[in-house]
């Protein structure tokens, strides 16, 4: 490995500081934050550990080369300079993900074809054979990033994106990505709260993304332990001994955390959606938490334990005008219940519109910008007072 960071963990825009903090907590050296990514590490153990244990990264890339790339000729030459026989069999398969444009390289599709041509031509000249392109399940997924006149060529060690935990999760409408949910839990301080024995509640849990990620974190379950497909499966540089030792360690840690008593609670008004959360938790090995899920509207929510903890939730945003009005009504009910019943708790509420933030009716201590897919959302950090306002919560209902 070279002296510079050898691995690149990518993430959703806005989550770079959280991912950086997580990688440092995992013991990674040479951590450096970029836009939409964090550089780290210099051994295969570092890259594999991040693959298995990062809850926030979208992908983990192994950097092969970085070179000036003013035009297509430079791109072709730089890619062809890499010894691809160390990574891929002559009759194997590959796919190219190309990100970025420049004045000379204006179309990522054309740049991806140039990259493919350079690799294929090298194999053909050396062996007479050539790898095929397979966009769905390639032996090697190659990632090229073009920015500021420089191209970075990497191997995608993840394969399927890392938010796919390998649990065959069932989901309702507009599910939150697991990586985003894990980032929000880290921002909310759940790792420390769980160790202190404080509870976590999602009164609008849907299919249970927050609950599942919270349980995995609290019981020390590696988020990648259940996955069966990886980008390094057919990579010629794969070290099965290093990978196997990390899997063994993760299995031992999961076994040690099985008996950990954790307070993870959820509720949802939809009787068709809540069973999805129950099944998702059971599939991940947390069937003991099923009794902590209750079918009820947000107006009927109550603190599940006397000790104050965290409310972490993602109310519906609403995509049409009528839906937005309904979403604001639900958010207003959430704020009403929080201020009257969840005394001393801290709420972390992900909202999709400024009007929805105002509907909550509570003053946030901070507003954290977060991209939820293509939506420029805000995570509201809302400490709840220890004493209730005058009058009780407004009328109950299905909300």
XYZ file of C-alpha atoms in Angstrom:
399
model
C 0.000 0.000 0.000
C 1.144 3.561 -0.625
C 1.792 6.062 2.148
C -1.409 8.001 1.431
C -4.813 6.718 2.570
C -5.608 3.580 0.590
C -9.362 3.382 1.143
C -12.309 5.649 0.439
C -15.582 5.324 2.340
C -18.396 7.124 0.531
C -21.518 8.519 2.182
C -24.529 10.742 1.613
C -23.734 14.438 1.423
C -23.788 16.011 4.872
C -22.815 12.824 6.708
C -19.058 13.210 6.217
C -18.359 14.391 9.814
C -20.410 11.528 11.250
C -18.652 8.958 9.066
C -15.268 10.448 9.962
C -16.105 10.126 13.665
C -17.263 6.540 13.177
C -14.110 5.507 11.318
C -11.933 7.020 14.035
C -13.952 5.093 16.633
C -13.272 1.912 14.623
C -9.548 2.583 15.081
C -8.800 3.655 11.513
C -5.579 5.609 10.925
C -5.000 8.445 8.458
C -8.594 9.586 8.399
C -9.317 12.612 6.219
C -12.674 14.057 5.290
C -13.638 14.920 1.695
C -16.926 15.904 0.090
C -19.177 12.868 0.092
C -16.374 10.595 1.277
C -13.715 9.962 3.919
C -10.215 8.679 3.182
C -8.660 6.264 5.660
C -6.320 3.373 6.335
C -3.367 1.660 4.707
C -3.882 -2.100 5.173
C -6.432 -4.568 3.870
C -7.544 -5.180 7.453
C -8.592 -1.520 7.667
C -10.657 -1.722 4.486
C -12.287 -5.016 5.440
C -13.067 -3.805 8.974
C -14.816 -0.729 7.585
C -16.775 -2.936 5.160
C -18.002 -5.143 7.971
C -18.510 -2.567 10.737
C -19.311 0.842 9.226
C -22.992 1.565 9.698
C -22.831 4.865 7.809
C -20.653 4.301 4.719
C -22.418 3.664 1.408
C -19.416 1.941 -0.155
C -15.768 1.188 0.620
C -13.364 1.646 -2.273
C -9.747 0.502 -2.592
C -7.772 3.196 -4.400
C -5.524 1.822 -7.161
C -4.272 4.956 -8.870
C -4.642 8.708 -9.073
C -3.334 10.670 -12.067
C -3.777 13.957 -13.968
C -6.647 13.604 -16.406
C -6.978 16.586 -18.763
C -8.612 14.585 -21.569
C -9.656 11.195 -22.887
C -6.136 10.185 -23.955
C -4.852 10.765 -20.416
C -7.767 8.787 -18.975
C -7.111 5.844 -21.304
C -3.366 5.865 -20.629
C -3.758 6.212 -16.859
C -6.203 3.319 -16.619
C -4.156 1.109 -18.923
C -1.075 1.750 -16.770
C -2.668 -0.209 -13.916
C -1.825 -3.934 -13.844
C -5.358 -5.330 -14.118
C -4.133 -8.945 -14.109
C -3.590 -8.519 -10.354
C -7.295 -7.871 -9.887
C -9.315 -9.672 -12.569
C -9.139 -12.882 -14.591
C -8.850 -12.446 -18.370
C -12.259 -14.085 -18.875
C -13.882 -12.446 -15.880
C -16.512 -9.715 -15.852
C -16.462 -6.069 -14.873
C -18.569 -2.971 -14.625
C -17.551 0.688 -14.542
C -19.049 3.402 -12.370
C -17.770 6.775 -13.583
C -18.520 9.929 -11.600
C -17.589 13.452 -12.689
C -17.187 15.533 -15.840
C -14.730 18.096 -17.175
C -14.419 20.417 -20.155
C -12.937 17.631 -22.275
C -14.779 14.680 -20.703
C -18.351 15.918 -20.704
C -20.257 12.638 -20.607
C -19.734 10.031 -17.889
C -21.019 7.287 -20.201
C -18.298 8.039 -22.763
C -15.665 8.191 -20.008
C -16.842 4.836 -18.652
C -16.446 3.302 -22.127
C -12.908 4.700 -22.409
C -12.093 3.155 -19.036
C -13.486 -0.189 -20.128
C -11.571 -0.041 -23.420
C -8.280 0.575 -21.627
C -8.781 -2.479 -19.409
C -10.029 -4.749 -22.181
C -7.241 -3.708 -24.552
C -4.605 -4.494 -21.903
C -5.985 -8.013 -21.426
C -6.379 -8.618 -25.154
C -2.799 -7.543 -25.892
C -1.362 -9.668 -23.061
C -3.495 -12.808 -23.208
C -5.616 -12.722 -26.343
C -8.739 -12.883 -24.146
C -10.871 -10.155 -22.668
C -13.274 -9.677 -19.753
C -16.965 -9.065 -20.406
C -19.124 -6.234 -19.131
C -21.751 -7.253 -16.573
C -23.608 -4.329 -15.037
C -25.634 -6.447 -12.608
C -23.277 -8.971 -10.999
C -19.687 -8.406 -12.137
C -16.585 -10.072 -10.760
C -15.045 -6.627 -10.335
C -16.791 -3.290 -9.976
C -14.469 -0.412 -10.870
C -15.111 3.129 -9.700
C -13.575 6.207 -11.339
C -13.942 9.691 -9.874
C -12.998 12.726 -11.957
C -12.546 16.061 -10.183
C -10.244 19.093 -10.406
C -8.379 17.667 -13.394
C -7.516 14.416 -11.622
C -8.900 10.877 -11.970
C -9.007 8.395 -9.073
C -9.438 4.732 -10.029
C -10.660 2.355 -7.328
C -12.121 -1.099 -6.790
C -15.504 -1.233 -5.089
C -15.064 -3.789 -2.301
C -18.700 -3.538 -1.215
C -20.519 -4.670 -4.343
C -24.180 -4.122 -3.416
C -24.392 -0.830 -1.468
C -23.772 -1.172 2.249
C -27.238 -0.031 3.333
C -28.364 -3.479 2.173
C -27.644 -5.316 5.399
C -28.453 -8.758 3.992
C -31.525 -9.195 6.194
C -34.193 -9.326 3.445
C -35.921 -6.465 5.212
C -39.578 -5.779 4.460
C -40.433 -2.101 4.093
C -43.416 0.173 3.709
C -43.665 3.344 1.632
C -40.612 5.656 1.440
C -38.332 3.661 3.761
C -35.352 5.386 5.337
C -31.984 3.981 4.262
C -30.270 2.040 7.019
C -27.062 4.046 6.606
C -28.931 7.330 7.141
C -30.797 5.924 10.136
C -27.507 4.773 11.675
C -25.957 8.204 11.112
C -28.914 9.906 12.828
C -28.653 7.520 15.784
C -24.984 8.347 16.133
C -25.697 12.083 15.957
C -28.377 11.610 18.613
C -25.852 10.009 20.968
C -27.516 6.597 21.023
C -24.265 4.621 21.464
C -23.602 6.365 24.788
C -27.280 6.402 25.807
C -27.557 2.637 25.240
C -24.515 1.986 27.442
C -26.083 4.161 30.155
C -29.296 2.106 30.032
C -31.425 4.913 28.636
C -34.333 4.045 26.306
C -34.989 4.922 22.681
C -38.475 5.361 21.246
C -39.752 5.856 17.701
C -43.503 6.602 17.919
C -43.821 6.449 14.101
C -41.537 3.495 13.487
C -43.028 2.176 10.233
C -41.113 -0.953 9.256
C -38.638 -0.334 12.077
C -35.457 1.005 10.480
C -34.451 3.116 13.483
C -35.314 0.302 15.882
C -33.350 -2.312 13.961
C -30.259 -0.132 13.603
C -30.480 0.889 17.266
C -30.684 -2.750 18.384
C -27.751 -3.789 16.193
C -25.642 -0.970 17.580
C -26.578 -1.554 21.223
C -25.912 -5.309 21.008
C -22.676 -4.915 19.051
C -23.875 -6.649 15.877
C -21.771 -5.837 12.816
C -24.079 -4.375 10.140
C -22.419 -6.461 7.417
C -22.442 -9.793 9.225
C -25.589 -11.123 7.513
C -24.535 -10.119 3.989
C -23.639 -12.926 1.587
C -22.431 -10.917 -1.428
C -19.415 -8.629 -1.504
C -17.462 -6.804 -4.157
C -14.301 -8.628 -3.136
C -15.761 -12.126 -3.644
C -14.054 -12.593 -7.056
C -11.343 -9.972 -6.705
C -7.939 -11.622 -7.169
C -6.449 -9.555 -4.358
C -8.944 -10.825 -1.809
C -7.364 -12.179 1.395
C -9.741 -14.795 2.789
C -7.656 -15.251 5.946
C -7.946 -11.568 6.915
C -11.635 -11.518 6.063
C -12.317 -14.765 7.906
C -10.648 -13.538 11.094
C -12.817 -10.406 11.063
C -15.968 -12.488 10.525
C -15.014 -14.742 13.446
C -14.471 -11.705 15.679
C -17.829 -10.217 14.649
C -19.645 -13.493 15.369
C -18.072 -13.681 18.814
C -19.066 -10.097 19.575
C -22.628 -10.736 18.410
C -22.845 -13.778 20.670
C -21.498 -11.798 23.632
C -24.073 -9.052 23.094
C -27.140 -11.306 22.795
C -28.029 -10.969 26.471
C -27.577 -7.193 26.572
C -30.740 -5.643 28.003
C -31.724 -2.685 25.830
C -34.697 -0.341 25.848
C -35.776 -0.004 22.216
C -39.463 0.828 21.694
C -41.695 1.661 18.755
C -45.243 2.383 17.727
C -47.192 3.008 14.549
C -50.806 3.754 13.722
C -50.869 1.466 10.656
C -51.810 -2.135 11.596
C -50.516 -3.342 8.229
C -47.068 -1.775 8.614
C -46.221 -2.535 12.241
C -45.997 -6.328 11.648
C -43.233 -5.570 9.141
C -41.176 -4.069 11.970
C -41.865 -7.105 14.161
C -40.745 -9.502 11.425
C -37.678 -7.385 10.575
C -36.526 -7.420 14.185
C -37.103 -11.174 14.471
C -35.228 -11.861 11.241
C -32.246 -9.947 12.612
C -32.266 -11.902 15.878
C -34.141 -9.387 18.047
C -37.463 -11.201 18.521
C -37.285 -10.381 22.237
C -38.032 -6.746 21.339
C -41.333 -7.547 19.593
C -43.276 -6.875 22.782
C -41.926 -3.322 22.778
C -43.877 -2.448 19.626
C -47.427 -1.103 19.970
C -50.024 -0.267 17.327
C -51.223 3.220 18.238
C -51.407 6.763 16.914
C -48.836 9.357 17.859
C -51.346 11.168 20.109
C -51.537 8.059 22.296
C -47.763 7.752 22.681
C -46.360 7.494 26.195
C -42.800 7.322 27.556
C -42.005 3.576 27.682
C -39.764 3.922 30.740
C -39.560 6.405 33.627
C -35.950 7.311 32.864
C -35.674 9.991 30.124
C -34.156 8.836 26.861
C -34.234 9.615 23.161
C -37.115 9.987 20.740
C -35.783 9.428 17.209
C -38.356 9.565 14.449
C -39.063 10.421 10.825
C -42.615 11.791 10.435
C -44.250 11.616 6.997
C -43.266 14.555 4.787
C -46.150 14.623 2.323
C -45.504 14.858 -1.424
C -48.703 16.593 -2.540
C -50.449 19.618 -1.046
C -53.152 17.562 0.681
C -50.522 15.116 1.957
C -48.427 18.008 3.262
C -51.359 19.292 5.311
C -51.852 15.833 6.791
C -48.117 15.484 7.471
C -48.104 18.846 9.266
C -51.030 17.701 11.377
C -49.129 14.559 12.423
C -46.011 16.588 13.203
C -48.083 19.053 15.246
C -49.519 16.144 17.255
C -45.999 14.795 17.816
C -44.809 18.122 19.202
C -47.857 18.346 21.461
C -47.251 14.887 22.929
C -43.516 15.467 23.365
C -43.898 18.669 25.363
C -46.587 17.227 27.641
C -45.448 13.626 28.193
C -41.810 13.084 27.260
C -40.453 15.381 29.957
C -36.665 15.537 30.114
C -36.246 13.505 26.914
C -34.415 14.706 23.804
C -36.184 14.360 20.465
C -34.440 14.017 17.124
C -36.972 14.621 14.365
C -36.193 14.414 10.638
C -38.403 16.859 8.714
C -38.596 17.479 4.985
C -39.904 21.051 4.828
C -39.462 24.311 6.811
C -43.230 24.454 7.399
C -43.114 21.001 8.928
C -40.392 22.157 11.328
C -42.637 25.018 12.415
C -45.569 22.620 12.832
C -43.624 20.732 15.488
C -44.062 23.789 17.705
C -40.860 23.156 19.679
C -37.684 25.203 19.532
C -34.769 23.072 18.349
C -31.340 23.438 19.909
C -29.877 22.718 16.468
C -30.927 22.042 12.874
C -28.653 19.594 11.093
C -28.833 19.586 7.241
C -29.185 16.042 5.905
C -29.874 14.747 2.421
C -32.540 12.053 2.504
C -32.213 10.772 -1.044
C -32.775 13.896 -3.147
C -34.611 15.711 -0.380
C -32.769 18.483 1.458
C -34.073 17.591 4.919
C -33.337 18.870 8.430
C -32.690 16.847 11.556
C -34.091 18.808 14.491
C -32.422 18.337 17.861
C -35.118 19.199 20.411
C -34.515 19.032 24.182
C -37.830 18.651 26.044
C -38.331 20.617 29.251
C -38.622 18.794 32.566
C -41.951 20.440 33.344
C -45.056 20.385 31.113
C -46.804 23.503 29.800
C -50.209 24.401 31.152
C -53.064 22.183 29.937
C -52.804 18.612 28.683
C -52.202 17.332 25.171
C -54.888 18.130 22.648
C -57.502 15.471 21.831
C -56.534 11.940 20.991
C -57.224 10.232 17.717
C -55.763 8.051 15.003
C -52.955 10.514 14.288
